[in-house]
Amino acid sequence: MAESSLPHLARQEQFRASIQHIGLAGFVINAGNNLEYMTGLRFDLMERPVVAFFVPGAPVTLVLPEFEAARASACAFPVRLFAYGEDPSTWGGVFAAAAQALGGLRGRLGVEARTLRVLELRYLEQAAPDTVFETQDGLLSALRVIKDSGEIEKMQRAVDIAEQALLAFLPAVKIGVSESDLAAELTLQLLRAGSSPGVAFPPIVASGPNSANPHATPTARSLQAGDMLVVDWGAAYQGYISDLTRTFAVGEPEAEFPQIAQVVAQANQAGCAAAVPGAPAGGVDVAARAVIAGAGYGQYFLTRTGHGIGMDVHEDPYMFAQNATLLMPGMTFTVEPGIYIPGRGGVRIEDNVV
Ligand code: ZN
Ligand code: ZN
């Protein structure tokens, strides 16, 4: 058995146990990260539906295109395939055959609110008319939120790649170069440093007044002396991502910004210090926010302090004050306080924490 299949088997067993625990007849996972997490099989959401049924007592049952069947049948765990050809009028029958093989699928079936599309839902409804489809994303995120050592190694590698790429990118940062050219250069360096082709997300390179927008996209604006420059980037490695932010000054910044940068650095440290097992996720936000508010910049920190990371760039747990989720060993997330002063500039410092 391939070494890499071991975590998938264990995850499937845990998943089936939690399906039974809440009284579901089964769960349908659509193409995407949840399916890859459970099976190691990567399918992207395209025009041809791919779904996997997880039903206690039955092998993983996949509906998928014929040309994908070979790699799915190479799985090192029990799997049953229902493959369809290129004529969409036959696909409904293949979904029905899969449901039939699973005993007709009566009762409540869990689905993902954020991933399942109307495309798949319609096929499922026709194939299993006696089934109630119930969104149960929490079941999967409860498993995914605790990373094992293999996942954490991949995420550390994604951080290393991102840091190496940033160092290679910095010589390109010069007055007169546009944000979009810099974003292209950073993407290139991420790929050269070993990031997967998709990278983690399109890098944010935001200068001057644009740096005051936490979700800026790179524009044609050229760097000018005195700009703040926010760079938010990440690498992807074997399905896991990193998500970092560093802020630079181009030449001599406005007098207030070195002080602002110091406050944000202290807020980042306070957030990281609050990130301990047994403490609430919201405490990370509260700690970081207290530093910024204490320095008189509270009104300029409007985002949450962080978000979980893993296979997705945003996943559980989220770092907002009201989140009472208790932090546990193996949780991975960002700490990214910022101060954003409209029309002038912003500072964000984002680190990844386990
Ligand atoms: Zn980021
Ligand atoms: Zn982030």
mmCIF file of C-alpha atoms and ligand atoms in Angstrom:
data_model
loop_
_atom_site.group_PDB
_atom_site.id
_atom_site.type_symbol
_atom_site.label_atom_id
_atom_site.label_comp_id
_atom_site.label_asym_id
_atom_site.label_seq_id
_atom_site.Cartn_x
_atom_site.Cartn_y
_atom_site.Cartn_z
ATOM 1 C CA MET A 1 0.000 0.000 0.000
ATOM 2 C CA ALA A 2 1.349 3.409 -0.941
ATOM 3 C CA GLU A 3 2.551 5.282 2.116
ATOM 4 C CA SER A 4 0.596 8.365 1.028
ATOM 5 C CA SER A 5 -2.712 6.481 1.171
ATOM 6 C CA LEU A 6 -2.501 5.819 4.907
ATOM 7 C CA PRO A 7 -3.774 9.222 6.081
ATOM 8 C CA HIS A 8 -6.627 8.982 3.581
ATOM 9 C CA LEU A 9 -7.828 5.665 4.963
ATOM 10 C CA ALA A 10 -7.713 6.998 8.509
ATOM 11 C CA ARG A 11 -9.584 10.145 7.466
ATOM 12 C CA GLN A 12 -12.268 8.093 5.710
ATOM 13 C CA GLU A 13 -12.780 6.004 8.833
ATOM 14 C CA GLN A 14 -13.088 9.101 11.003
ATOM 15 C CA PHE A 15 -15.429 10.677 8.479
ATOM 16 C CA ARG A 16 -17.712 7.629 8.329
ATOM 17 C CA ALA A 17 -17.786 7.580 12.133
ATOM 18 C CA SER A 18 -18.889 11.219 12.307
ATOM 19 C CA ILE A 19 -21.467 10.619 9.540
ATOM 20 C CA GLN A 20 -22.972 7.853 11.660
ATOM 21 C CA HIS A 21 -22.638 9.862 14.827
ATOM 22 C CA ILE A 22 -25.016 12.557 13.585
ATOM 23 C CA GLY A 23 -27.359 10.060 11.979
ATOM 24 C CA LEU A 24 -26.734 10.785 8.312
ATOM 25 C CA ALA A 25 -27.227 8.039 5.722
ATOM 26 C CA GLY A 26 -24.084 9.266 3.980
ATOM 27 C CA PHE A 27 -22.276 12.249 2.557
ATOM 28 C CA VAL A 28 -21.614 13.448 -0.981
ATOM 29 C CA ILE A 29 -18.371 15.337 -1.543
ATOM 30 C CA ASN A 30 -17.955 17.326 -4.723
ATOM 31 C CA ALA A 31 -14.719 17.809 -6.694
ATOM 32 C CA GLY A 32 -12.273 20.031 -4.827
ATOM 33 C CA ASN A 33 -10.175 20.205 -1.686
ATOM 34 C CA ASN A 34 -12.457 18.130 0.556
ATOM 35 C CA LEU A 35 -12.361 15.279 -1.948
ATOM 36 C CA GLU A 36 -8.580 15.509 -2.240
ATOM 37 C CA TYR A 37 -8.285 15.540 1.549
ATOM 38 C CA MET A 38 -10.336 12.349 1.828
ATOM 39 C CA THR A 39 -8.970 10.424 -1.152
ATOM 40 C CA GLY A 40 -5.793 12.067 -2.471
ATOM 41 C CA LEU A 41 -7.604 12.471 -5.792
ATOM 42 C CA ARG A 42 -7.517 15.933 -7.295
ATOM 43 C CA PHE A 43 -10.469 16.970 -9.445
ATOM 44 C CA ASP A 44 -11.260 20.587 -10.223
ATOM 45 C CA LEU A 45 -14.768 21.929 -10.641
ATOM 46 C CA MET A 46 -15.279 21.808 -14.390
ATOM 47 C CA GLU A 47 -18.185 21.193 -16.763
ATOM 48 C CA ARG A 48 -18.198 17.435 -16.051
ATOM 49 C CA PRO A 49 -19.508 16.535 -12.577
ATOM 50 C CA VAL A 50 -17.362 14.440 -10.206
ATOM 51 C CA VAL A 51 -18.832 13.376 -6.871
ATOM 52 C CA ALA A 52 -17.852 10.864 -4.201
ATOM 53 C CA PHE A 53 -20.405 9.135 -1.954
ATOM 54 C CA PHE A 54 -19.266 8.231 1.552
ATOM 55 C CA VAL A 55 -21.755 5.776 3.029
ATOM 56 C CA PRO A 56 -20.956 3.772 6.164
ATOM 57 C CA GLY A 57 -20.418 0.142 5.256
ATOM 58 C CA ALA A 58 -19.829 0.830 1.553
ATOM 59 C CA PRO A 59 -16.629 1.551 -0.390
ATOM 60 C CA VAL A 60 -15.981 5.110 -1.553
ATOM 61 C CA THR A 61 -18.286 5.419 -4.569
ATOM 62 C CA LEU A 62 -17.290 7.824 -7.313
ATOM 63 C CA VAL A 63 -19.225 9.192 -10.280
ATOM 64 C CA LEU A 64 -16.728 10.556 -12.786
ATOM 65 C CA PRO A 65 -15.804 10.822 -16.486
ATOM 66 C CA GLU A 66 -14.452 7.652 -18.140
ATOM 67 C CA PHE A 67 -11.093 9.263 -18.884
ATOM 68 C CA GLU A 68 -10.544 9.831 -15.151
ATOM 69 C CA ALA A 69 -11.387 6.275 -14.145
ATOM 70 C CA ALA A 70 -7.859 4.844 -14.464
ATOM 71 C CA ARG A 71 -6.244 7.056 -11.861
ATOM 72 C CA ALA A 72 -9.222 6.717 -9.510
ATOM 73 C CA SER A 73 -9.094 2.916 -9.685
ATOM 74 C CA ALA A 74 -5.403 3.059 -8.717
ATOM 75 C CA CYS A 75 -6.405 4.190 -5.190
ATOM 76 C CA ALA A 76 -5.058 2.031 -2.385
ATOM 77 C CA PHE A 77 -8.446 1.881 -0.623
ATOM 78 C CA PRO A 78 -11.715 0.204 -1.620
ATOM 79 C CA VAL A 79 -13.367 2.280 -4.319
ATOM 80 C CA ARG A 80 -16.311 1.698 -6.647
ATOM 81 C CA LEU A 81 -16.472 3.683 -9.879
ATOM 82 C CA PHE A 82 -19.423 4.784 -11.981
ATOM 83 C CA ALA A 83 -17.926 6.304 -15.114
ATOM 84 C CA TYR A 84 -19.777 8.166 -17.853
ATOM 85 C CA GLY A 85 -18.923 9.067 -21.449
ATOM 86 C CA GLU A 86 -19.063 12.364 -23.295
ATOM 87 C CA ASP A 87 -22.848 12.395 -23.937
ATOM 88 C CA PRO A 88 -24.424 14.397 -21.059
ATOM 89 C CA SER A 89 -27.819 12.748 -21.688
ATOM 90 C CA THR A 90 -26.364 9.556 -20.181
ATOM 91 C CA TRP A 91 -24.972 11.117 -17.008
ATOM 92 C CA GLY A 92 -28.250 11.027 -15.060
ATOM 93 C CA GLY A 93 -28.425 7.259 -15.554
ATOM 94 C CA VAL A 94 -24.905 6.855 -14.169
ATOM 95 C CA PHE A 95 -25.798 8.863 -11.043
ATOM 96 C CA ALA A 96 -28.902 6.672 -10.642
ATOM 97 C CA ALA A 97 -26.815 3.487 -10.930
ATOM 98 C CA ALA A 98 -24.456 4.772 -8.213
ATOM 99 C CA ALA A 99 -27.391 5.574 -5.904
ATOM 100 C CA GLN A 100 -28.883 2.127 -6.641
ATOM 101 C CA ALA A 101 -25.622 0.427 -5.721
ATOM 102 C CA LEU A 102 -25.728 2.283 -2.401
ATOM 103 C CA GLY A 103 -29.144 0.857 -1.572
ATOM 104 C CA GLY A 104 -31.179 3.688 -3.074
ATOM 105 C CA LEU A 105 -29.943 6.293 -0.572
ATOM 106 C CA ARG A 106 -32.850 7.031 1.730
ATOM 107 C CA GLY A 107 -32.762 9.491 4.622
ATOM 108 C CA ARG A 108 -30.492 12.435 5.165
ATOM 109 C CA LEU A 109 -27.420 12.893 3.007
ATOM 110 C CA GLY A 110 -24.774 15.475 3.927
ATOM 111 C CA VAL A 111 -23.513 17.882 1.260
ATOM 112 C CA GLU A 112 -21.142 20.869 1.162
ATOM 113 C CA ALA A 113 -22.858 24.269 1.037
ATOM 114 C CA ARG A 114 -19.805 25.999 -0.391
ATOM 115 C CA THR A 115 -18.768 23.440 -2.986
ATOM 116 C CA LEU A 116 -21.769 21.529 -4.301
ATOM 117 C CA ARG A 117 -23.258 23.182 -7.364
ATOM 118 C CA VAL A 118 -26.767 23.134 -8.751
ATOM 119 C CA LEU A 119 -25.308 20.967 -11.547
ATOM 120 C CA GLU A 120 -24.496 18.078 -9.201
ATOM 121 C CA LEU A 121 -27.456 18.677 -6.885
ATOM 122 C CA ARG A 122 -29.947 18.187 -9.744
ATOM 123 C CA TYR A 123 -28.368 14.858 -10.724
ATOM 124 C CA LEU A 124 -28.359 13.776 -7.071
ATOM 125 C CA GLU A 125 -31.980 14.760 -6.499
ATOM 126 C CA GLN A 126 -33.069 12.740 -9.520
ATOM 127 C CA ALA A 127 -30.914 9.759 -8.580
ATOM 128 C CA ALA A 128 -32.070 9.690 -4.955
ATOM 129 C CA PRO A 129 -35.584 11.171 -4.814
ATOM 130 C CA ASP A 130 -36.225 9.921 -1.259
ATOM 131 C CA THR A 131 -33.204 11.730 0.137
ATOM 132 C CA VAL A 132 -33.061 14.975 2.062
ATOM 133 C CA PHE A 133 -29.864 16.881 1.233
ATOM 134 C CA GLU A 134 -28.506 18.642 4.271
ATOM 135 C CA THR A 135 -25.563 21.048 4.293
ATOM 136 C CA GLN A 136 -23.041 19.792 6.830
ATOM 137 C CA ASP A 137 -19.752 21.571 6.055
ATOM 138 C CA GLY A 138 -18.851 21.489 9.744
ATOM 139 C CA LEU A 139 -18.339 17.732 9.644
ATOM 140 C CA LEU A 140 -15.474 18.074 7.175
ATOM 141 C CA SER A 141 -13.970 21.207 8.633
ATOM 142 C CA ALA A 142 -13.866 19.534 12.076
ATOM 143 C CA LEU A 143 -11.542 16.932 10.549
ATOM 144 C CA ARG A 144 -9.513 19.323 8.418
ATOM 145 C CA VAL A 145 -8.984 21.934 11.141
ATOM 146 C CA ILE A 146 -6.433 19.749 12.958
ATOM 147 C CA LYS A 147 -3.404 19.206 10.732
ATOM 148 C CA ASP A 148 -1.225 16.115 11.050
ATOM 149 C CA SER A 149 2.569 16.293 10.901
ATOM 150 C CA GLY A 150 2.623 15.514 7.169
ATOM 151 C CA GLU A 151 0.321 18.445 6.449
ATOM 152 C CA ILE A 152 2.318 20.778 8.674
ATOM 153 C CA GLU A 153 5.539 19.806 6.877
ATOM 154 C CA LYS A 154 3.967 20.709 3.552
ATOM 155 C CA MET A 155 2.780 24.050 4.928
ATOM 156 C CA GLN A 156 6.243 24.804 6.319
ATOM 157 C CA ARG A 157 7.655 24.047 2.878
ATOM 158 C CA ALA A 158 5.082 26.454 1.364
ATOM 159 C CA VAL A 159 6.295 29.136 3.803
ATOM 160 C CA ASP A 160 9.952 28.454 2.937
ATOM 161 C CA ILE A 161 9.230 28.698 -0.787
ATOM 162 C CA ALA A 162 7.358 31.980 -0.281
ATOM 163 C CA GLU A 163 10.211 33.489 1.740
ATOM 164 C CA GLN A 164 12.799 32.421 -0.815
ATOM 165 C CA ALA A 165 10.666 33.955 -3.579
ATOM 166 C CA LEU A 166 10.338 37.254 -1.717
ATOM 167 C CA LEU A 167 14.110 37.593 -1.327
ATOM 168 C CA ALA A 168 14.584 36.929 -5.041
ATOM 169 C CA PHE A 169 11.835 39.469 -5.838
ATOM 170 C CA LEU A 170 13.053 42.383 -3.717
ATOM 171 C CA PRO A 171 15.759 43.632 -6.157
ATOM 172 C CA ALA A 172 12.930 44.338 -8.657
ATOM 173 C CA VAL A 173 11.312 46.828 -6.245
ATOM 174 C CA LYS A 174 12.296 50.235 -7.596
ATOM 175 C CA ILE A 175 10.711 53.653 -8.002
ATOM 176 C CA GLY A 176 8.830 53.755 -11.313
ATOM 177 C CA VAL A 177 7.936 50.057 -11.498
ATOM 178 C CA SER A 178 4.198 49.325 -11.546
ATOM 179 C CA GLU A 179 2.341 47.194 -9.028
ATOM 180 C CA SER A 180 1.233 44.789 -11.763
ATOM 181 C CA ASP A 181 4.808 44.335 -13.034
ATOM 182 C CA LEU A 182 5.922 43.648 -9.476
ATOM 183 C CA ALA A 183 3.096 41.136 -8.982
ATOM 184 C CA ALA A 184 4.174 39.364 -12.176
ATOM 185 C CA GLU A 185 7.789 39.271 -10.982
ATOM 186 C CA LEU A 186 6.748 37.875 -7.581
ATOM 187 C CA THR A 187 4.625 35.189 -9.251
ATOM 188 C CA LEU A 188 7.603 34.206 -11.399
ATOM 189 C CA GLN A 189 9.853 33.974 -8.372
ATOM 190 C CA LEU A 190 7.271 31.857 -6.527
ATOM 191 C CA LEU A 191 7.240 29.387 -9.412
ATOM 192 C CA ARG A 192 11.044 29.380 -9.629
ATOM 193 C CA ALA A 193 11.313 28.728 -5.882
ATOM 194 C CA GLY A 194 9.144 25.632 -6.252
ATOM 195 C CA SER A 195 5.528 26.713 -5.765
ATOM 196 C CA SER A 196 2.868 24.644 -7.538
ATOM 197 C CA PRO A 197 1.732 26.346 -10.756
ATOM 198 C CA GLY A 198 -1.480 27.679 -9.234
ATOM 199 C CA VAL A 199 0.467 29.500 -6.443
ATOM 200 C CA ALA A 200 -1.605 30.082 -3.306
ATOM 201 C CA PHE A 201 -3.496 33.110 -4.659
ATOM 202 C CA PRO A 202 -2.623 36.042 -6.942
ATOM 203 C CA PRO A 203 -0.127 38.165 -4.956
ATOM 204 C CA ILE A 204 -1.235 41.549 -3.625
ATOM 205 C CA VAL A 205 1.239 44.330 -4.390
ATOM 206 C CA ALA A 206 -0.279 47.618 -3.176
ATOM 207 C CA SER A 207 1.572 50.928 -3.049
ATOM 208 C CA GLY A 208 0.932 54.392 -1.667
ATOM 209 C CA PRO A 209 -2.776 55.061 -1.107
ATOM 210 C CA ASN A 210 -3.593 51.609 -2.522
ATOM 211 C CA SER A 211 -1.863 50.014 0.461
ATOM 212 C CA ALA A 212 -4.704 51.342 2.632
ATOM 213 C CA ASN A 213 -7.005 48.773 0.977
ATOM 214 C CA PRO A 214 -6.616 45.399 2.720
ATOM 215 C CA HIS A 215 -7.903 43.563 -0.380
ATOM 216 C CA ALA A 216 -6.189 45.589 -3.088
ATOM 217 C CA THR A 217 -5.462 44.101 -6.496
ATOM 218 C CA PRO A 218 -2.298 45.202 -8.333
ATOM 219 C CA THR A 219 -2.811 48.186 -10.629
ATOM 220 C CA ALA A 220 -0.778 50.131 -13.204
ATOM 221 C CA ARG A 221 0.279 52.581 -10.474
ATOM 222 C CA SER A 222 4.072 53.013 -10.339
ATOM 223 C CA LEU A 223 6.039 53.126 -7.110
ATOM 224 C CA GLN A 224 6.881 56.619 -5.864
ATOM 225 C CA ALA A 225 9.276 57.853 -3.233
ATOM 226 C CA GLY A 226 7.544 57.890 0.154
ATOM 227 C CA ASP A 227 5.091 55.056 -0.650
ATOM 228 C CA MET A 228 4.190 52.338 1.750
ATOM 229 C CA LEU A 229 4.308 49.026 -0.099
ATOM 230 C CA VAL A 230 2.225 46.065 1.091
ATOM 231 C CA VAL A 231 3.154 42.671 -0.373
ATOM 232 C CA ASP A 232 0.779 39.794 0.461
ATOM 233 C CA TRP A 233 1.791 36.527 -1.174
ATOM 234 C CA GLY A 234 1.936 32.794 -0.700
ATOM 235 C CA ALA A 235 3.140 29.570 -2.223
ATOM 236 C CA ALA A 236 1.384 26.257 -2.755
ATOM 237 C CA TYR A 237 3.145 22.973 -2.109
ATOM 238 C CA GLN A 238 1.541 19.556 -2.575
ATOM 239 C CA GLY A 239 -1.926 20.981 -2.056
ATOM 240 C CA TYR A 240 -1.103 23.185 0.950
ATOM 241 C CA ILE A 241 -0.533 26.925 1.012
ATOM 242 C CA SER A 242 1.218 29.713 2.848
ATOM 243 C CA ASP A 243 -0.117 33.270 3.176
ATOM 244 C CA LEU A 244 2.282 35.988 4.314
ATOM 245 C CA THR A 245 2.398 39.796 4.265
ATOM 246 C CA ARG A 246 5.321 42.158 4.633
ATOM 247 C CA THR A 247 5.203 45.955 4.390
ATOM 248 C CA PHE A 248 8.035 48.114 3.058
ATOM 249 C CA ALA A 249 8.698 51.817 2.719
ATOM 250 C CA VAL A 250 9.875 53.089 -0.671
ATOM 251 C CA GLY A 251 12.472 55.686 0.226
ATOM 252 C CA GLU A 252 11.550 57.959 3.131
ATOM 253 C CA PRO A 253 7.932 57.399 4.285
ATOM 254 C CA GLU A 254 5.584 59.949 5.851
ATOM 255 C CA ALA A 255 6.815 60.615 9.404
ATOM 256 C CA GLU A 256 3.948 58.761 11.100
ATOM 257 C CA PHE A 257 4.417 55.445 9.272
ATOM 258 C CA PRO A 258 7.486 54.045 11.059
ATOM 259 C CA GLN A 259 5.507 54.439 14.291
ATOM 260 C CA ILE A 260 2.452 52.778 12.694
ATOM 261 C CA ALA A 261 4.645 49.899 11.512
ATOM 262 C CA GLN A 262 5.907 49.431 15.044
ATOM 263 C CA VAL A 263 2.368 49.292 16.436
ATOM 264 C CA VAL A 264 1.381 46.676 13.842
ATOM 265 C CA ALA A 265 4.481 44.608 14.651
ATOM 266 C CA GLN A 266 3.579 44.717 18.345
ATOM 267 C CA ALA A 267 -0.029 43.767 17.536
ATOM 268 C CA ASN A 268 1.247 40.830 15.491
ATOM 269 C CA GLN A 269 3.406 39.677 18.404
ATOM 270 C CA ALA A 270 0.523 40.055 20.847
ATOM 271 C CA GLY A 271 -1.738 38.022 18.533
ATOM 272 C CA CYS A 272 0.858 35.265 18.174
ATOM 273 C CA ALA A 273 1.410 35.212 21.945
ATOM 274 C CA ALA A 274 -2.347 34.720 22.504
ATOM 275 C CA ALA A 275 -2.349 31.746 20.125
ATOM 276 C CA VAL A 276 -1.893 28.942 22.633
ATOM 277 C CA PRO A 277 -3.728 25.611 23.048
ATOM 278 C CA GLY A 278 -6.867 26.006 25.148
ATOM 279 C CA ALA A 279 -7.289 29.716 24.479
ATOM 280 C CA PRO A 280 -10.226 30.901 22.369
ATOM 281 C CA ALA A 281 -9.536 31.788 18.727
ATOM 282 C CA GLY A 282 -11.198 35.133 19.439
ATOM 283 C CA GLY A 283 -8.469 35.885 21.988
ATOM 284 C CA VAL A 284 -5.955 36.249 19.167
ATOM 285 C CA ASP A 285 -8.086 38.997 17.675
ATOM 286 C CA VAL A 286 -8.713 40.651 21.028
ATOM 287 C CA ALA A 287 -4.989 40.717 21.883
ATOM 288 C CA ALA A 288 -3.889 42.160 18.542
ATOM 289 C CA ARG A 289 -6.732 44.683 18.472
ATOM 290 C CA ALA A 290 -5.969 45.903 22.000
ATOM 291 C CA VAL A 291 -2.466 46.951 20.932
ATOM 292 C CA ILE A 292 -3.741 48.873 17.919
ATOM 293 C CA ALA A 293 -6.616 50.489 19.833
ATOM 294 C CA GLY A 294 -4.260 51.350 22.686
ATOM 295 C CA ALA A 295 -2.041 53.237 20.251
ATOM 296 C CA GLY A 296 -5.052 55.222 19.030
ATOM 297 C CA TYR A 297 -5.485 53.473 15.655
ATOM 298 C CA GLY A 298 -8.484 51.265 16.473
ATOM 299 C CA GLN A 299 -10.687 52.884 13.836
ATOM 300 C CA TYR A 300 -8.140 51.938 11.147
ATOM 301 C CA PHE A 301 -8.154 48.192 11.835
ATOM 302 C CA LEU A 302 -11.434 47.004 10.355
ATOM 303 C CA THR A 303 -10.670 43.403 9.382
ATOM 304 C CA ARG A 304 -10.526 40.269 11.545
ATOM 305 C CA THR A 305 -7.027 39.415 12.775
ATOM 306 C CA GLY A 306 -6.655 36.173 10.845
ATOM 307 C CA HIS A 307 -8.076 33.047 9.278
ATOM 308 C CA GLY A 308 -7.292 29.364 9.170
ATOM 309 C CA ILE A 309 -5.072 28.115 6.354
ATOM 310 C CA GLY A 310 -4.377 24.697 4.940
ATOM 311 C CA MET A 311 -5.591 23.403 1.608
ATOM 312 C CA ASP A 312 -7.757 26.531 1.376
ATOM 313 C CA VAL A 313 -6.444 30.063 1.774
ATOM 314 C CA HIS A 314 -9.398 30.810 4.053
ATOM 315 C CA GLU A 315 -10.752 28.041 6.265
ATOM 316 C CA ASP A 316 -11.559 27.406 9.936
ATOM 317 C CA PRO A 317 -10.667 28.707 12.478
ATOM 318 C CA TYR A 318 -11.343 32.417 11.906
ATOM 319 C CA MET A 319 -9.768 34.962 14.257
ATOM 320 C CA PHE A 320 -12.608 37.331 15.167
ATOM 321 C CA ALA A 321 -13.328 38.525 18.694
ATOM 322 C CA GLN A 322 -16.538 36.515 19.174
ATOM 323 C CA ASN A 323 -15.079 33.179 18.067
ATOM 324 C CA ALA A 324 -15.133 30.963 21.182
ATOM 325 C CA THR A 325 -13.572 27.959 19.372
ATOM 326 C CA LEU A 326 -10.760 26.714 21.583
ATOM 327 C CA LEU A 327 -7.379 26.504 19.870
ATOM 328 C CA MET A 328 -5.904 23.021 19.717
ATOM 329 C CA PRO A 329 -2.506 21.636 18.738
ATOM 330 C CA GLY A 330 -2.394 21.171 14.959
ATOM 331 C CA MET A 331 -4.559 24.169 14.080
ATOM 332 C CA THR A 332 -2.936 26.451 11.497
ATOM 333 C CA PHE A 333 -3.889 30.045 10.853
ATOM 334 C CA THR A 334 -2.694 33.538 10.042
ATOM 335 C CA VAL A 335 -2.113 36.451 12.386
ATOM 336 C CA GLU A 336 -2.389 39.571 10.238
ATOM 337 C CA PRO A 337 -3.224 42.812 12.009
ATOM 338 C CA GLY A 338 -3.054 46.015 9.997
ATOM 339 C CA ILE A 339 -3.566 49.753 10.132
ATOM 340 C CA TYR A 340 -5.108 51.232 7.001
ATOM 341 C CA ILE A 341 -5.374 55.009 6.717
ATOM 342 C CA PRO A 342 -7.547 55.956 3.736
ATOM 343 C CA GLY A 343 -5.818 58.083 1.115
ATOM 344 C CA ARG A 344 -2.409 57.749 2.770
ATOM 345 C CA GLY A 345 -1.348 54.150 3.175
ATOM 346 C CA GLY A 346 -1.407 50.990 5.183
ATOM 347 C CA VAL A 347 0.738 48.513 7.067
ATOM 348 C CA ARG A 348 -0.011 44.797 7.474
ATOM 349 C CA ILE A 349 2.213 42.094 8.909
ATOM 350 C CA GLU A 350 0.970 38.547 8.369
ATOM 351 C CA ASP A 351 2.535 35.414 9.746
ATOM 352 C CA ASN A 352 1.464 31.781 9.683
ATOM 353 C CA VAL A 353 1.050 30.017 12.994
ATOM 354 C CA VAL A 354 0.680 26.406 14.085
HETATM 355 ZN ZN ZN B 1 -2.401 37.283 3.038
HETATM 356 ZN ZN ZN B 2 -4.395 36.044 5.055
#
